[in-house]
Tab-separated table of C-alpha atoms in Angstrom:
chain	number	residue	atom	x	y	z
A	1130	ALA	CA	90.821	63.415	10.779
A	1131	ARG	CA	90.877	61.137	7.473
A	1132	ALA	CA	88.675	58.527	9.452
A	1133	ALA	CA	86.163	61.547	10.333
A	1134	LEU	CA	86.327	62.689	6.744
A	1135	ALA	CA	85.827	59.043	5.192
A	1136	MET	CA	82.415	58.794	7.662
A	1137	LEU	CA	81.224	61.996	6.269
A	1138	VAL	CA	81.414	60.823	2.597
A	1139	LEU	CA	79.599	57.401	3.666
A	1140	LEU	CA	76.830	60.010	5.480
A	1141	THR	CA	76.588	62.086	2.687
A	1142	ALA	CA	76.001	58.770	0.305
A	1143	TRP	CA	73.553	57.135	2.262
A	1144	ALA	CA	71.624	60.676	2.433
A	1145	ALA	CA	71.222	60.898	-1.246
A	1146	GLY	CA	70.129	57.087	-1.682
A	1147	ALA	CA	73.144	55.658	-3.009
A	1148	PRO	CA	74.832	53.218	-1.248
A	1149	PRO	CA	78.839	53.410	-0.957
A	1150	ARG	CA	80.911	51.924	-3.241
A	1151	MET	CA	82.296	48.504	-2.233
A	1152	SER	CA	85.331	47.183	-3.609
A	1153	GLU	CA	85.405	44.290	-5.647
A	1154	ALA	CA	87.347	42.408	-3.307
A	1155	ALA	CA	84.592	43.258	-0.643
A	1156	SER	CA	81.889	42.326	-3.300
A	1157	LYS	CA	83.148	38.745	-3.780
A	1158	GLY	CA	81.532	36.004	-1.707
A	1159	ARG	CA	83.547	33.739	0.030
A	1160	SER	CA	84.312	31.789	-3.234
A	1161	GLY	CA	86.133	34.936	-4.558
A	1162	VAL	CA	83.278	34.859	-7.245
A	1163	LEU	CA	81.718	37.874	-8.011
A	1164	LEU	CA	77.518	37.275	-8.015
A	1165	ALA	CA	77.207	38.631	-11.507
A	1166	GLU	CA	79.366	36.219	-12.957
A	1167	GLN	CA	77.883	32.859	-11.662
A	1168	PRO	CA	76.385	30.831	-14.193
A	1169	ALA	CA	72.508	29.865	-14.704
A	1170	PRO	CA	71.203	27.006	-13.327
A	1171	PRO	CA	71.380	23.701	-16.138
A	1172	VAL	CA	68.292	23.206	-17.331
A	1173	ARG	CA	67.194	19.816	-16.308
A	1174	CYS	CA	63.777	18.033	-17.476
A	1175	ALA	CA	63.705	14.512	-15.678
A	1176	SER	CA	60.558	15.101	-14.168
A	1177	MET	CA	57.572	17.788	-13.587
A	1178	ARG	CA	59.379	18.864	-10.412
A	1179	ASP	CA	62.335	19.347	-12.583
A	1180	LEU	CA	60.585	21.177	-15.588
A	1181	ASP	CA	58.578	23.430	-12.295
A	1182	HIS	CA	61.888	24.239	-10.837
A	1183	ASN	CA	63.897	25.516	-14.621
A	1184	VAL	CA	64.527	29.221	-14.782
A	1185	VAL	CA	62.874	30.040	-17.938
A	1186	ALA	CA	63.246	33.688	-18.801
A	1187	GLY	CA	59.967	35.407	-20.408
A	1188	VAL	CA	57.973	32.000	-19.606
A	1189	SER	CA	55.057	32.742	-16.667
A	1190	GLN	CA	53.136	29.671	-18.196
A	1191	GLY	CA	53.387	26.288	-18.183
A	1192	THR	CA	51.306	24.825	-15.503
A	1193	SER	CA	48.721	22.147	-17.238
A	1194	SER	CA	50.677	19.886	-14.370
A	1195	GLN	CA	48.669	21.464	-11.766
A	1196	ASN	CA	45.294	19.169	-13.286
A	1197	PRO	CA	46.555	15.849	-11.992
A	1198	ARG	CA	43.253	14.678	-13.852
A	1199	GLN	CA	44.192	15.792	-17.182
A	1200	GLN	CA	47.708	14.411	-16.838
A	1201	GLN	CA	46.429	11.067	-15.987
A	1202	HIS	CA	44.457	11.484	-18.940
A	1203	LEU	CA	46.777	12.517	-21.069
A	1204	GLY	CA	49.287	9.865	-20.570
A	1205	ASN	CA	46.816	7.074	-21.237
A	1206	LEU	CA	45.620	8.231	-24.295
A	1207	THR	CA	49.336	8.203	-25.397
A	1208	ARG	CA	50.219	4.874	-23.702
A	1209	LEU	CA	47.692	3.464	-26.402
A	1210	VAL	CA	49.186	5.235	-29.632
A	1211	PRO	CA	50.713	2.774	-32.105
A	1212	GLU	CA	54.674	2.311	-31.949
A	1213	GLY	CA	55.573	5.369	-33.850
A	1214	GLY	CA	52.732	7.316	-33.698
A	1215	ARG	CA	52.549	11.055	-33.070
A	1216	TYR	CA	51.236	13.110	-30.535
A	1217	CYS	CA	50.972	17.165	-31.125
A	1218	GLU	CA	50.313	19.836	-29.187
A	1219	ILE	CA	49.856	23.429	-29.376
A	1220	GLY	CA	51.772	25.203	-26.361
A	1221	PHE	CA	55.425	24.123	-25.235
A	1222	ASN	CA	55.734	26.365	-22.298
A	1223	ARG	CA	57.629	24.884	-19.995
A	1224	GLY	CA	57.584	21.490	-21.580
A	1225	HIS	CA	54.983	19.489	-19.060
A	1226	SER	CA	52.778	17.823	-21.400
A	1227	ALA	CA	55.428	17.171	-24.421
A	1228	LEU	CA	57.605	15.389	-21.257
A	1229	LEU	CA	54.336	13.687	-20.153
A	1230	ALA	CA	53.616	11.786	-23.919
A	1231	LEU	CA	57.402	11.264	-24.488
A	1232	SER	CA	58.025	9.296	-20.986
A	1233	SER	CA	54.829	7.372	-21.314
A	1234	HIS	CA	55.211	5.675	-24.206
A	1235	PRO	CA	58.706	4.407	-25.875
A	1236	SER	CA	58.795	5.568	-29.298
A	1237	VAL	CA	55.529	7.741	-29.945
A	1238	ILE	CA	57.044	11.172	-31.920
A	1239	VAL	CA	56.171	14.412	-29.995
A	1240	HIS	CA	55.140	17.394	-32.383
A	1241	SER	CA	55.296	21.051	-30.550
A	1242	PHE	CA	54.195	24.165	-32.004
A	1243	ASP	CA	55.111	27.036	-29.797
A	1244	LEU	CA	54.918	30.644	-30.102
A	1245	GLY	CA	59.106	30.786	-29.010
A	1246	ASN	CA	60.901	33.813	-28.549
A	1247	HIS	CA	58.262	36.481	-29.586
A	1248	GLY	CA	57.341	34.732	-32.632
A	1249	ASP	CA	60.446	35.432	-34.517
A	1250	GLY	CA	60.562	31.559	-35.227
A	1251	THR	CA	63.326	31.122	-32.507
A	1252	GLY	CA	62.804	28.898	-29.309
A	1253	GLY	CA	64.422	31.735	-26.984
A	1254	PRO	CA	64.951	30.269	-23.419
A	1255	ARG	CA	62.649	27.205	-24.106
A	1256	GLN	CA	64.960	25.931	-26.571
A	1257	ALA	CA	67.418	24.408	-23.720
A	1258	VAL	CA	64.245	22.833	-22.411
A	1259	ALA	CA	63.339	21.107	-25.911
A	1260	ASP	CA	66.971	20.582	-26.066
A	1261	CYS	CA	67.052	18.427	-22.409
A	1262	LEU	CA	63.823	16.199	-23.920
A	1263	ASN	CA	65.824	15.837	-27.190
A	1264	ALA	CA	68.744	14.528	-25.216
A	1265	THR	CA	66.668	12.611	-22.849
A	1266	PHE	CA	64.324	10.697	-25.068
A	1267	GLY	CA	66.461	10.207	-28.848
A	1268	GLY	CA	65.261	12.999	-30.253
A	1269	ARG	CA	62.006	12.272	-30.710
A	1270	LEU	CA	60.421	16.143	-30.300
A	1271	HIS	CA	59.964	18.131	-32.949
A	1272	MET	CA	59.897	21.535	-32.446
A	1273	HIS	CA	57.686	24.363	-34.699
A	1274	TRP	CA	58.537	27.628	-33.180
A	1275	GLY	CA	56.306	30.624	-34.332
A	1276	ASP	CA	52.595	32.208	-34.679
A	1277	SER	CA	50.904	28.297	-34.142
A	1278	GLN	CA	48.462	30.141	-36.903
A	1279	VAL	CA	50.979	30.367	-38.848
A	1280	THR	CA	53.006	27.409	-38.312
A	1281	VAL	CA	50.239	24.612	-37.886
A	1282	PRO	CA	48.512	25.146	-41.213
A	1283	ALA	CA	51.968	25.158	-43.004
A	1284	VAL	CA	52.989	21.650	-42.283
A	1285	PRO	CA	51.693	18.390	-43.548
A	1286	PRO	CA	49.029	16.680	-42.253
A	1287	LEU	CA	50.570	14.491	-39.349
A	1288	GLY	CA	48.410	11.904	-38.870
A	1289	CYS	CA	48.080	12.386	-35.098
A	1290	SER	CA	46.764	10.230	-32.179
A	1291	VAL	CA	46.462	12.218	-29.761
A	1292	MET	CA	45.878	16.179	-30.038
A	1293	PHE	CA	46.179	18.697	-27.056
A	1294	VAL	CA	45.710	22.398	-27.578
A	1295	ASP	CA	46.619	24.855	-24.978
A	1296	GLY	CA	47.986	27.809	-27.012
A	1297	ALA	CA	46.851	31.235	-26.691
A	1298	HIS	CA	43.743	31.827	-24.523
A	1299	ALA	CA	42.610	35.478	-25.889
A	1300	GLY	CA	40.336	36.478	-29.047
A	1301	LYS	CA	40.052	33.915	-31.909
A	1302	ILE	CA	43.290	32.388	-31.362
A	1303	PRO	CA	41.892	29.415	-29.856
A	1304	GLU	CA	39.606	28.800	-32.513
A	1305	HIS	CA	42.019	29.064	-35.022
A	1306	ASP	CA	44.387	26.323	-33.310
A	1307	MET	CA	41.373	24.104	-33.009
A	1308	ARG	CA	40.049	24.261	-36.666
A	1309	ASN	CA	43.477	24.233	-37.481
A	1310	MET	CA	44.676	21.239	-35.890
A	1311	LYS	CA	41.273	19.302	-37.256
A	1312	VAL	CA	43.542	18.455	-40.513
A	1313	HIS	CA	46.460	16.684	-38.353
A	1314	ALA	CA	44.075	13.984	-36.969
A	1315	ALA	CA	45.058	10.181	-37.431
A	1316	GLU	CA	41.519	8.102	-38.317
A	1317	HIS	CA	41.575	6.983	-34.770
A	1318	HIS	CA	42.152	10.142	-32.415
A	1319	ASP	CA	41.797	12.235	-29.185
A	1320	VAL	CA	41.678	16.160	-28.990
A	1321	LEU	CA	41.706	17.834	-25.639
A	1322	MET	CA	41.727	21.391	-24.926
A	1323	ASP	CA	42.653	22.988	-21.874
A	1324	ASP	CA	41.174	25.800	-19.864
A	1325	THR	CA	37.600	25.068	-20.644
A	1326	ASN	CA	35.162	24.171	-17.577
A	1327	CYS	CA	36.623	26.536	-15.527
A	1328	LYS	CA	35.470	30.260	-14.269
A	1329	ALA	CA	38.837	32.093	-14.565
A	1330	TRP	CA	39.370	34.798	-16.938
A	1331	TYR	CA	41.314	32.499	-19.043
A	1332	CYS	CA	38.815	30.527	-19.775
A	1333	LYS	CA	36.344	31.869	-21.722
A	1334	ALA	CA	38.043	32.290	-25.167
A	1335	PRO	CA	38.910	28.279	-25.293
A	1336	GLN	CA	35.256	27.506	-24.030
A	1337	ALA	CA	34.027	29.354	-26.560
A	1338	ALA	CA	36.169	27.735	-29.821
A	1339	TRP	CA	35.385	24.459	-28.154
A	1340	ASP	CA	31.246	25.031	-27.901
A	1341	LEU	CA	31.246	26.621	-31.475
A	1342	MET	CA	33.046	23.848	-32.869
A	1343	LYS	CA	30.825	21.624	-31.622
A	1344	ALA	CA	27.888	23.856	-33.001
A	1345	GLU	CA	28.760	23.300	-36.394
A	1346	GLY	CA	29.093	19.646	-35.881
A	1347	LEU	CA	33.118	19.414	-35.881
A	1348	LEU	CA	34.063	17.683	-32.851
A	1349	ALA	CA	31.894	14.836	-31.740
A	1350	VAL	CA	31.709	14.290	-27.744
A	1351	GLY	CA	30.802	11.648	-25.073
A	1352	PRO	CA	29.125	11.994	-21.583
A	1353	GLU	CA	32.708	12.664	-20.177
A	1354	GLU	CA	33.409	15.665	-22.428
A	1355	LYS	CA	33.434	18.482	-19.276
A	1356	ARG	CA	36.375	17.817	-17.049
A	1357	PRO	CA	36.387	20.745	-14.427
A	1358	GLY	CA	39.445	21.393	-12.284
A	1359	PRO	CA	39.791	20.710	-9.285
A	1360	ASP	CA	39.278	24.816	-8.092
A	1361	TRP	CA	37.218	25.589	-11.087
A	1362	GLY	CA	40.127	27.566	-11.938
A	1363	ARG	CA	41.877	24.760	-14.053
A	1364	GLY	CA	39.335	22.514	-16.672
A	1365	TYR	CA	39.700	21.047	-19.768
A	1366	SER	CA	37.366	19.194	-22.627
A	1367	ALA	CA	38.385	16.143	-24.325
A	1368	GLY	CA	36.192	14.901	-27.984
A	1369	ARG	CA	37.343	13.997	-30.975
A	1370	TYR	CA	37.334	15.946	-34.368
A	1371	VAL	CA	34.286	14.895	-37.355
A	1372	LEU	CA	36.439	13.786	-40.189
A	1373	GLY	CA	34.497	14.402	-43.117
A	1374	HIS	CA	34.688	13.829	-47.157
A	1375	ASP	CA	38.592	13.982	-46.878
A	1376	GLY	CA	39.137	9.933	-46.961
A	1377	ARG	CA	39.259	9.391	-44.201
A	1378	GLY	CA	35.769	8.540	-43.223
A	1379	VAL	CA	34.302	10.153	-40.183
A	1380	GLU	CA	34.588	9.353	-36.753
A	1381	LEU	CA	31.766	9.842	-34.238
A	1382	SER	CA	33.161	7.227	-31.322
A	1383	GLU	CA	32.391	8.489	-27.559
A	1384	VAL	CA	35.269	9.576	-25.459
């Protein structure tokens, strides 16, 4: 009778759409540890593959490593940075481009501007990736958490030899990021903008920003400015800012 009653209770629970309650002992795996108590996997940052596999809550972006030509270009430019020179970027995301810069030059200083934890001035889950990179590369990464439209103008000129703009891709934000980064350019520098020369929806605002800066005479570009991605889903542009009337001369060299 008891067995029949237990079976009736189980069938009633399943019919109601709720699984029967299991005991704590039954819910444990072979190791005897509740699944909910298992720690999150550690953050690793020794390679691009590590960054791809990291679990970073709330971060769906961070795929610049999908464009090998862009990565090679950034790496080549960073290797030419003077000793102790600076690489500056908008858009840390999962840390791919920061890792590339840090690993391409033994003394380059990286300044990364990123929204972080919803713009509240903290890195949130991304902080663990930044901490890992700093532990691996001797503290050469400087994070600036918050809205780039606020944080980039708030920092004194950094004199960046290489700049990579890969922040928000909507509205006027790409344009503001491009304009705000100009003050941080070293006399001899290169600037790359992600997600241009491609047909995806997220390429429209960055492309409009790049084209406007060119039309206003604020960007000097060479014959290899346009660099479409392998599937036209990811591309980028390369050039240099025109530095005028600020004591640093005017840079008109081609890419």
